[in-house]
Amino acid sequence: MDIALVGIGKIAVDQHVPSIAASPDWDLTATVSRQGSVEGVPAFDDFDRMLEENPGIRVVSLCLPPVPRFDFAARALKAGRHVMLEKPPGATLSECGELENLARAQGLSLFATWHSREADKVDAAKAWLADKTLRSLTVTWREDVRRWHPGQDWIFEPGGLGVFDPGINALSIVTKILPVPIHLASAVLRIPENRQAPIAAALSFAHPGGARVACEFDFRQEGEQTWTIEAVCDEGTLLLTHGGGQMYIDGQPTGETEVGLAGEYPRLYAAMAALVRKGGIDMDLSPMRHVADAFLLGRRETVAPFDF
């Protein structure tokens, strides 16, 4: 199937482009960006012109920041194209709901992707936890915004999510591996005095079985990056590291370690191809609901200014 990629930034170049190129399902036949391009692929700076001139493109994959994403997604759906959304799928829950309604009305596929759910050991962690008695689950997600979003001031503007841009990855794993739903009980949002979105956050959740569930997110980590989830159960302790790429049970590793985002985006594009073929929609918004609740319920603390 022919596919267009919109927004040629770091994540598109590093993950989307090579995943499409390696896939038997897709041919990248157009890009839309104000700045970036992909060698050998027709490049457009006008989205509507790309749609008009390429009626054979069935699918549009959107790698734009969250705030402008709704407008592009709605235009693509109204033009009869299936749509794949980079995480988070939008800037608000309401606009995501509107996109789903539009896709259903048009008979089109819509996919809110959560790439961290495709990390190598996430499914194994879900299976292990399915019949366990959870006592505590602790998420530690610390990374360097300067490394992953160099100079991207939009991430600290309204709608940019701040530290929840990576934090929502952790929440996407948690909402997949836990066998029961949880909801936010309290949050602390640490916001630089010169920014609009948090650079760090601490979250506490209510668990129906009484387990302690807590998350610590920080965008100021230097040196080694930390992406871990530890689940302490009556039957043993599970530890996910490398963002879900490695799993330990009671300190013993299970399988080989997959680092970085290895395998995650190829699996997302395979899932999108399956959705298009069967006419399906996947718009699970549970990770985004937790973030929205944190902004609703969280206590704000002002911290030192931050500049790239």
mmCIF file of C-alpha atoms in Angstrom:
data_model
loop_
_atom_site.group_PDB
_atom_site.id
_atom_site.type_symbol
_atom_site.label_atom_id
_atom_site.label_comp_id
_atom_site.label_asym_id
_atom_site.label_seq_id
_atom_site.Cartn_x
_atom_site.Cartn_y
_atom_site.Cartn_z
ATOM 1 C CA MET A 1 0.000 0.000 0.000
ATOM 2 C CA ASP A 2 1.136 3.533 -0.715
ATOM 3 C CA ILE A 3 1.634 5.687 2.373
ATOM 4 C CA ALA A 4 2.470 9.350 3.006
ATOM 5 C CA LEU A 5 4.516 10.517 5.983
ATOM 6 C CA VAL A 6 3.723 13.958 7.407
ATOM 7 C CA GLY A 7 6.261 15.720 9.633
ATOM 8 C CA ILE A 8 9.860 14.755 8.832
ATOM 9 C CA GLY A 9 11.571 15.326 12.161
ATOM 10 C CA LYS A 10 13.844 13.215 14.352
ATOM 11 C CA ILE A 11 11.357 10.444 15.178
ATOM 12 C CA ALA A 12 10.262 10.174 11.538
ATOM 13 C CA VAL A 13 13.840 9.911 10.267
ATOM 14 C CA ASP A 14 15.037 7.590 13.027
ATOM 15 C CA GLN A 15 12.042 5.232 13.239
ATOM 16 C CA HIS A 16 9.222 5.718 10.742
ATOM 17 C CA VAL A 17 11.241 5.929 7.528
ATOM 18 C CA PRO A 18 13.374 2.800 8.109
ATOM 19 C CA SER A 19 10.362 0.841 9.396
ATOM 20 C CA ILE A 20 8.364 1.656 6.262
ATOM 21 C CA ALA A 21 11.336 0.867 4.040
ATOM 22 C CA ALA A 22 11.805 -2.558 5.650
ATOM 23 C CA SER A 23 8.120 -3.471 5.568
ATOM 24 C CA PRO A 24 6.548 -5.708 2.902
ATOM 25 C CA ASP A 25 3.248 -3.848 3.425
ATOM 26 C CA TRP A 26 4.171 -0.267 2.535
ATOM 27 C CA ASP A 27 5.650 1.981 -0.135
ATOM 28 C CA LEU A 28 6.553 5.502 1.027
ATOM 29 C CA THR A 29 5.370 7.563 -1.912
ATOM 30 C CA ALA A 30 5.162 11.105 -0.492
ATOM 31 C CA THR A 31 6.305 13.241 2.434
ATOM 32 C CA VAL A 32 4.925 16.525 3.745
ATOM 33 C CA SER A 33 7.137 18.839 5.765
ATOM 34 C CA ARG A 34 8.200 22.461 5.962
ATOM 35 C CA GLN A 35 11.827 21.465 6.402
ATOM 36 C CA GLY A 36 12.636 17.756 6.142
ATOM 37 C CA SER A 37 12.524 15.289 3.258
ATOM 38 C CA VAL A 38 13.447 11.704 2.416
ATOM 39 C CA GLU A 39 15.843 11.011 -0.424
ATOM 40 C CA GLY A 40 14.116 9.613 -3.459
ATOM 41 C CA VAL A 41 10.587 10.334 -2.190
ATOM 42 C CA PRO A 42 8.448 13.173 -3.639
ATOM 43 C CA ALA A 43 8.334 15.977 -1.058
ATOM 44 C CA PHE A 44 5.480 18.427 -0.513
ATOM 45 C CA ASP A 45 5.103 21.450 1.728
ATOM 46 C CA ASP A 46 1.336 21.647 1.146
ATOM 47 C CA PHE A 47 -0.715 18.818 2.643
ATOM 48 C CA ASP A 48 -3.864 19.420 0.595
ATOM 49 C CA ARG A 49 -1.886 19.484 -2.653
ATOM 50 C CA MET A 50 -0.242 16.177 -1.730
ATOM 51 C CA LEU A 51 -3.661 14.616 -1.160
ATOM 52 C CA GLU A 52 -5.056 16.038 -4.390
ATOM 53 C CA GLU A 53 -2.113 14.933 -6.523
ATOM 54 C CA ASN A 54 -1.826 11.452 -4.987
ATOM 55 C CA PRO A 55 -5.247 9.751 -5.021
ATOM 56 C CA GLY A 56 -3.521 6.358 -4.851
ATOM 57 C CA ILE A 57 -2.110 7.013 -1.387
ATOM 58 C CA ARG A 58 -4.426 5.099 0.940
ATOM 59 C CA VAL A 59 -2.790 5.865 4.282
ATOM 60 C CA VAL A 60 -1.366 8.956 5.973
ATOM 61 C CA SER A 61 1.003 8.613 8.925
ATOM 62 C CA LEU A 62 1.193 11.758 11.070
ATOM 63 C CA CYS A 63 4.429 12.557 12.958
ATOM 64 C CA LEU A 64 3.547 16.164 13.767
ATOM 65 C CA PRO A 65 3.511 17.639 17.291
ATOM 66 C CA PRO A 66 0.185 17.016 19.069
ATOM 67 C CA VAL A 67 -1.419 20.454 18.665
ATOM 68 C CA PRO A 68 -1.630 20.610 14.832
ATOM 69 C CA ARG A 69 -2.317 16.892 14.464
ATOM 70 C CA PHE A 70 -6.113 17.052 14.654
ATOM 71 C CA ASP A 71 -6.436 19.379 11.670
ATOM 72 C CA PHE A 72 -4.254 17.190 9.452
ATOM 73 C CA ALA A 73 -5.955 13.985 10.588
ATOM 74 C CA ALA A 74 -9.432 15.384 9.955
ATOM 75 C CA ARG A 75 -8.460 16.581 6.470
ATOM 76 C CA ALA A 76 -6.969 13.189 5.637
ATOM 77 C CA LEU A 77 -10.067 11.322 6.829
ATOM 78 C CA LYS A 78 -12.391 13.648 4.930
ATOM 79 C CA ALA A 79 -10.279 12.941 1.845
ATOM 80 C CA GLY A 80 -10.927 9.217 2.314
ATOM 81 C CA ARG A 81 -7.522 8.218 3.693
ATOM 82 C CA HIS A 82 -6.778 5.909 6.603
ATOM 83 C CA VAL A 83 -4.778 7.623 9.355
ATOM 84 C CA MET A 84 -1.991 6.519 11.690
ATOM 85 C CA LEU A 85 -1.254 8.815 14.647
ATOM 86 C CA GLU A 86 2.096 9.129 16.423
ATOM 87 C CA LYS A 87 1.730 9.278 20.193
ATOM 88 C CA PRO A 88 0.009 11.036 21.833
ATOM 89 C CA PRO A 89 -2.823 10.829 19.286
ATOM 90 C CA GLY A 90 -3.873 14.441 19.829
ATOM 91 C CA ALA A 91 -3.756 17.451 22.104
ATOM 92 C CA THR A 92 -7.081 16.701 23.842
ATOM 93 C CA LEU A 93 -9.309 13.718 24.530
ATOM 94 C CA SER A 94 -12.249 15.460 22.884
ATOM 95 C CA GLU A 95 -10.520 15.923 19.558
ATOM 96 C CA CYS A 96 -9.403 12.290 19.586
ATOM 97 C CA GLY A 97 -13.031 11.273 20.104
ATOM 98 C CA GLU A 98 -14.078 13.482 17.214
ATOM 99 C CA LEU A 99 -11.501 11.846 14.948
ATOM 100 C CA GLU A 100 -12.793 8.401 15.874
ATOM 101 C CA ASN A 101 -16.361 9.452 15.086
ATOM 102 C CA LEU A 102 -15.229 10.845 11.739
ATOM 103 C CA ALA A 103 -13.300 7.676 10.872
ATOM 104 C CA ARG A 104 -16.326 5.503 11.687
ATOM 105 C CA ALA A 105 -18.608 7.720 9.614
ATOM 106 C CA GLN A 106 -16.186 7.487 6.684
ATOM 107 C CA GLY A 107 -15.595 3.741 7.073
ATOM 108 C CA LEU A 108 -11.865 4.292 7.525
ATOM 109 C CA SER A 109 -9.166 2.918 9.802
ATOM 110 C CA LEU A 110 -7.668 5.074 12.548
ATOM 111 C CA PHE A 111 -4.771 3.987 14.768
ATOM 112 C CA ALA A 112 -3.605 5.711 17.957
ATOM 113 C CA THR A 113 -0.138 4.200 18.232
ATOM 114 C CA TRP A 114 1.714 3.604 21.498
ATOM 115 C CA HIS A 115 5.154 2.458 20.428
ATOM 116 C CA SER A 116 6.321 1.454 23.926
ATOM 117 C CA ARG A 117 3.569 -1.162 24.089
ATOM 118 C CA GLU A 118 5.461 -2.907 21.289
ATOM 119 C CA ALA A 119 8.707 -3.143 23.289
ATOM 120 C CA ASP A 120 10.049 -6.686 23.222
ATOM 121 C CA LYS A 121 9.102 -7.885 26.729
ATOM 122 C CA VAL A 122 5.822 -6.026 27.318
ATOM 123 C CA ASP A 123 3.584 -8.891 26.213
ATOM 124 C CA ALA A 124 5.580 -11.307 28.377
ATOM 125 C CA ALA A 125 5.205 -8.978 31.363
ATOM 126 C CA LYS A 126 1.452 -8.809 30.811
ATOM 127 C CA ALA A 127 1.208 -12.592 30.707
ATOM 128 C CA TRP A 128 3.296 -12.990 33.886
ATOM 129 C CA LEU A 129 1.218 -10.461 35.843
ATOM 130 C CA ALA A 130 -2.133 -11.872 34.738
ATOM 131 C CA ASP A 131 -2.543 -14.233 37.703
ATOM 132 C CA LYS A 132 -0.299 -12.552 40.285
ATOM 133 C CA THR A 133 -1.202 -10.632 43.473
ATOM 134 C CA LEU A 134 0.314 -7.181 43.059
ATOM 135 C CA ARG A 135 1.639 -5.349 46.116
ATOM 136 C CA SER A 136 3.417 -2.434 44.435
ATOM 137 C CA LEU A 137 4.291 -1.127 41.012
ATOM 138 C CA THR A 138 6.953 1.578 40.656
ATOM 139 C CA VAL A 139 7.735 3.401 37.420
ATOM 140 C CA THR A 140 10.976 5.374 37.047
ATOM 141 C CA TRP A 141 11.202 7.214 33.711
ATOM 142 C CA ARG A 142 14.098 9.678 33.558
ATOM 143 C CA GLU A 143 15.572 10.977 30.328
ATOM 144 C CA ASP A 144 17.366 13.986 28.895
ATOM 145 C CA VAL A 145 15.082 16.294 26.919
ATOM 146 C CA ARG A 146 18.138 17.884 25.303
ATOM 147 C CA ARG A 147 19.076 14.531 23.782
ATOM 148 C CA TRP A 148 15.635 13.455 22.576
ATOM 149 C CA HIS A 149 14.060 16.824 21.711
ATOM 150 C CA PRO A 150 16.989 19.165 20.968
ATOM 151 C CA GLY A 151 15.809 22.764 20.747
ATOM 152 C CA GLN A 152 12.141 21.744 20.465
ATOM 153 C CA ASP A 153 10.532 24.472 22.565
ATOM 154 C CA TRP A 154 7.029 23.319 21.556
ATOM 155 C CA ILE A 155 7.302 20.428 23.992
ATOM 156 C CA PHE A 156 7.078 22.892 26.907
ATOM 157 C CA GLU A 157 4.215 24.899 25.407
ATOM 158 C CA PRO A 158 0.515 24.186 26.083
ATOM 159 C CA GLY A 159 -0.324 20.910 24.373
ATOM 160 C CA GLY A 160 3.310 19.839 24.228
ATOM 161 C CA LEU A 161 2.978 17.692 27.395
ATOM 162 C CA GLY A 162 6.451 18.413 28.766
ATOM 163 C CA VAL A 163 7.771 15.394 30.678
ATOM 164 C CA PHE A 164 4.564 13.527 29.892
ATOM 165 C CA ASP A 165 5.787 13.186 26.303
ATOM 166 C CA PRO A 166 8.048 10.330 27.468
ATOM 167 C CA GLY A 167 5.981 9.647 30.592
ATOM 168 C CA ILE A 168 2.976 8.665 28.494
ATOM 169 C CA ASN A 169 5.147 5.864 27.069
ATOM 170 C CA ALA A 170 5.463 4.400 30.557
ATOM 171 C CA LEU A 171 1.734 4.813 31.126
ATOM 172 C CA SER A 172 1.017 3.024 27.850
ATOM 173 C CA ILE A 173 2.968 0.017 29.146
ATOM 174 C CA VAL A 174 1.353 0.122 32.593
ATOM 175 C CA THR A 175 -2.158 0.237 31.141
ATOM 176 C CA LYS A 176 -1.342 -2.771 28.959
ATOM 177 C CA ILE A 177 0.370 -5.040 31.482
ATOM 178 C CA LEU A 178 -1.889 -4.548 34.512
ATOM 179 C CA PRO A 179 -4.848 -6.952 34.512
ATOM 180 C CA VAL A 180 -7.100 -4.404 36.270
ATOM 181 C CA PRO A 181 -7.693 -0.687 35.623
ATOM 182 C CA ILE A 182 -6.217 1.993 37.864
ATOM 183 C CA HIS A 183 -6.995 5.678 38.255
ATOM 184 C CA LEU A 184 -4.983 8.698 39.348
ATOM 185 C CA ALA A 185 -5.164 9.574 43.035
ATOM 186 C CA SER A 186 -2.668 12.455 43.256
ATOM 187 C CA ALA A 187 0.092 14.167 41.307
ATOM 188 C CA VAL A 188 2.813 16.782 41.672
ATOM 189 C CA LEU A 189 3.813 18.698 38.529
ATOM 190 C CA ARG A 190 7.179 20.493 38.621
ATOM 191 C CA ILE A 191 7.092 23.338 36.107
ATOM 192 C CA PRO A 192 10.069 25.576 35.252
ATOM 193 C CA GLU A 193 9.306 29.215 35.955
ATOM 194 C CA ASN A 194 9.876 30.097 32.285
ATOM 195 C CA ARG A 195 7.807 27.230 30.828
ATOM 196 C CA GLN A 196 4.180 26.122 30.520
ATOM 197 C CA ALA A 197 4.531 22.341 30.889
ATOM 198 C CA PRO A 198 6.167 20.199 33.586
ATOM 199 C CA ILE A 199 9.777 19.081 33.421
ATOM 200 C CA ALA A 200 9.185 16.478 36.144
ATOM 201 C CA ALA A 201 6.180 14.806 37.762
ATOM 202 C CA ALA A 202 5.273 12.367 40.514
ATOM 203 C CA LEU A 203 2.043 10.371 40.208
ATOM 204 C CA SER A 204 0.187 8.088 42.607
ATOM 205 C CA PHE A 205 -2.624 5.765 41.516
ATOM 206 C CA ALA A 206 -5.505 3.966 43.199
ATOM 207 C CA HIS A 207 -5.450 0.202 42.557
ATOM 208 C CA PRO A 208 -8.602 -1.890 43.167
ATOM 209 C CA GLY A 209 -6.584 -4.469 45.106
ATOM 210 C CA GLY A 210 -4.890 -1.860 47.282
ATOM 211 C CA ALA A 211 -1.455 -2.130 45.655
ATOM 212 C CA ARG A 212 0.809 0.925 45.753
ATOM 213 C CA VAL A 213 1.250 2.270 42.203
ATOM 214 C CA ALA A 214 3.547 5.261 41.677
ATOM 215 C CA CYS A 215 5.390 6.930 38.800
ATOM 216 C CA GLU A 216 8.348 9.299 38.757
ATOM 217 C CA PHE A 217 9.034 11.171 35.528
ATOM 218 C CA ASP A 218 11.977 13.545 34.966
ATOM 219 C CA PHE A 219 13.198 15.281 31.811
ATOM 220 C CA ARG A 220 16.504 16.460 33.367
ATOM 221 C CA GLN A 221 18.403 13.165 33.475
ATOM 222 C CA GLU A 222 22.017 13.343 32.332
ATOM 223 C CA GLY A 223 24.208 10.384 31.486
ATOM 224 C CA GLU A 224 22.518 6.988 31.493
ATOM 225 C CA GLN A 225 18.793 7.137 30.777
ATOM 226 C CA THR A 226 16.384 5.246 33.043
ATOM 227 C CA TRP A 227 13.191 3.553 31.868
ATOM 228 C CA THR A 228 12.149 0.927 34.418
ATOM 229 C CA ILE A 229 8.946 -0.617 35.800
ATOM 230 C CA GLU A 230 9.105 -2.821 38.901
ATOM 231 C CA ALA A 231 6.131 -4.934 40.004
ATOM 232 C CA VAL A 232 6.378 -6.579 43.428
ATOM 233 C CA CYS A 233 3.920 -9.463 43.831
ATOM 234 C CA ASP A 234 3.310 -12.170 46.425
ATOM 235 C CA GLU A 235 4.637 -14.655 43.880
ATOM 236 C CA GLY A 236 7.821 -12.742 42.960
ATOM 237 C CA THR A 237 9.177 -9.525 41.498
ATOM 238 C CA LEU A 238 9.075 -8.473 37.862
ATOM 239 C CA LEU A 239 11.423 -5.786 36.547
ATOM 240 C CA LEU A 240 11.181 -4.237 33.082
ATOM 241 C CA THR A 241 14.193 -2.215 31.966
ATOM 242 C CA HIS A 242 15.263 -0.529 28.725
ATOM 243 C CA GLY A 243 11.730 0.804 28.274
ATOM 244 C CA GLY A 244 10.327 -2.723 28.170
ATOM 245 C CA GLY A 245 13.144 -4.255 26.143
ATOM 246 C CA GLN A 246 14.378 -6.523 28.960
ATOM 247 C CA MET A 247 12.529 -8.399 31.691
ATOM 248 C CA TYR A 248 13.796 -9.911 34.933
ATOM 249 C CA ILE A 249 11.908 -12.239 37.280
ATOM 250 C CA ASP A 250 13.389 -12.268 40.774
ATOM 251 C CA GLY A 251 16.609 -10.854 39.360
ATOM 252 C CA GLN A 252 16.984 -13.390 36.555
ATOM 253 C CA PRO A 253 16.854 -12.118 32.955
ATOM 254 C CA THR A 254 14.366 -13.596 30.509
ATOM 255 C CA GLY A 255 15.657 -13.705 26.944
ATOM 256 C CA GLU A 256 17.960 -11.269 25.187
ATOM 257 C CA THR A 257 17.982 -7.516 25.786
ATOM 258 C CA GLU A 258 16.499 -5.289 23.100
ATOM 259 C CA VAL A 259 17.713 -1.721 23.503
ATOM 260 C CA GLY A 260 16.374 1.527 22.092
ATOM 261 C CA LEU A 261 13.223 1.250 20.010
ATOM 262 C CA ALA A 262 14.242 -1.953 18.241
ATOM 263 C CA GLY A 263 11.215 -3.659 16.745
ATOM 264 C CA GLU A 264 8.627 -1.240 18.107
ATOM 265 C CA TYR A 265 7.861 0.794 14.982
ATOM 266 C CA PRO A 266 7.998 -2.164 12.562
ATOM 267 C CA ARG A 267 5.350 -3.843 14.743
ATOM 268 C CA LEU A 268 3.229 -0.667 14.694
ATOM 269 C CA TYR A 269 3.301 -0.522 10.898
ATOM 270 C CA ALA A 270 2.414 -4.221 10.675
ATOM 271 C CA ALA A 271 -0.531 -3.550 13.000
ATOM 272 C CA MET A 272 -1.651 -0.613 10.850
ATOM 273 C CA ALA A 273 -1.579 -2.780 7.731
ATOM 274 C CA ALA A 274 -3.772 -5.347 9.512
ATOM 275 C CA LEU A 275 -6.228 -2.641 10.601
ATOM 276 C CA VAL A 276 -6.569 -1.321 7.059
ATOM 277 C CA ARG A 277 -7.120 -4.793 5.637
ATOM 278 C CA LYS A 278 -9.909 -5.621 8.062
ATOM 279 C CA GLY A 279 -11.334 -2.098 8.323
ATOM 280 C CA GLY A 280 -10.552 -1.750 12.025
ATOM 281 C CA ILE A 281 -10.047 1.154 14.430
ATOM 282 C CA ASP A 282 -7.716 1.176 17.455
ATOM 283 C CA MET A 283 -8.103 4.339 19.538
ATOM 284 C CA ASP A 284 -7.249 3.254 23.079
ATOM 285 C CA LEU A 285 -6.850 6.530 24.981
ATOM 286 C CA SER A 286 -6.210 5.152 28.481
ATOM 287 C CA PRO A 287 -2.597 6.451 28.724
ATOM 288 C CA MET A 288 -3.761 9.901 27.649
ATOM 289 C CA ARG A 289 -6.581 9.904 30.226
ATOM 290 C CA HIS A 290 -4.046 9.469 33.011
ATOM 291 C CA VAL A 291 -2.068 12.448 31.725
ATOM 292 C CA ALA A 292 -5.213 14.569 31.457
ATOM 293 C CA ASP A 293 -6.114 13.598 35.019
ATOM 294 C CA ALA A 294 -2.645 14.633 36.179
ATOM 295 C CA PHE A 295 -3.138 18.100 34.710
ATOM 296 C CA LEU A 296 -6.598 18.279 36.335
ATOM 297 C CA LEU A 297 -5.608 16.970 39.764
ATOM 298 C CA GLY A 298 -1.901 17.755 40.012
ATOM 299 C CA ARG A 299 -0.397 20.231 42.459
ATOM 300 C CA ARG A 300 1.922 22.681 40.691
ATOM 301 C CA GLU A 301 5.414 23.393 41.979
ATOM 302 C CA THR A 302 7.577 26.043 40.332
ATOM 303 C CA VAL A 303 11.192 24.990 39.758
ATOM 304 C CA ALA A 304 14.292 26.596 38.242
ATOM 305 C CA PRO A 305 14.024 27.906 34.666
ATOM 306 C CA PHE A 306 15.008 25.590 31.838
ATOM 307 C CA ASP A 307 16.613 26.416 28.484
ATOM 308 C CA PHE A 308 17.984 24.178 25.775
#
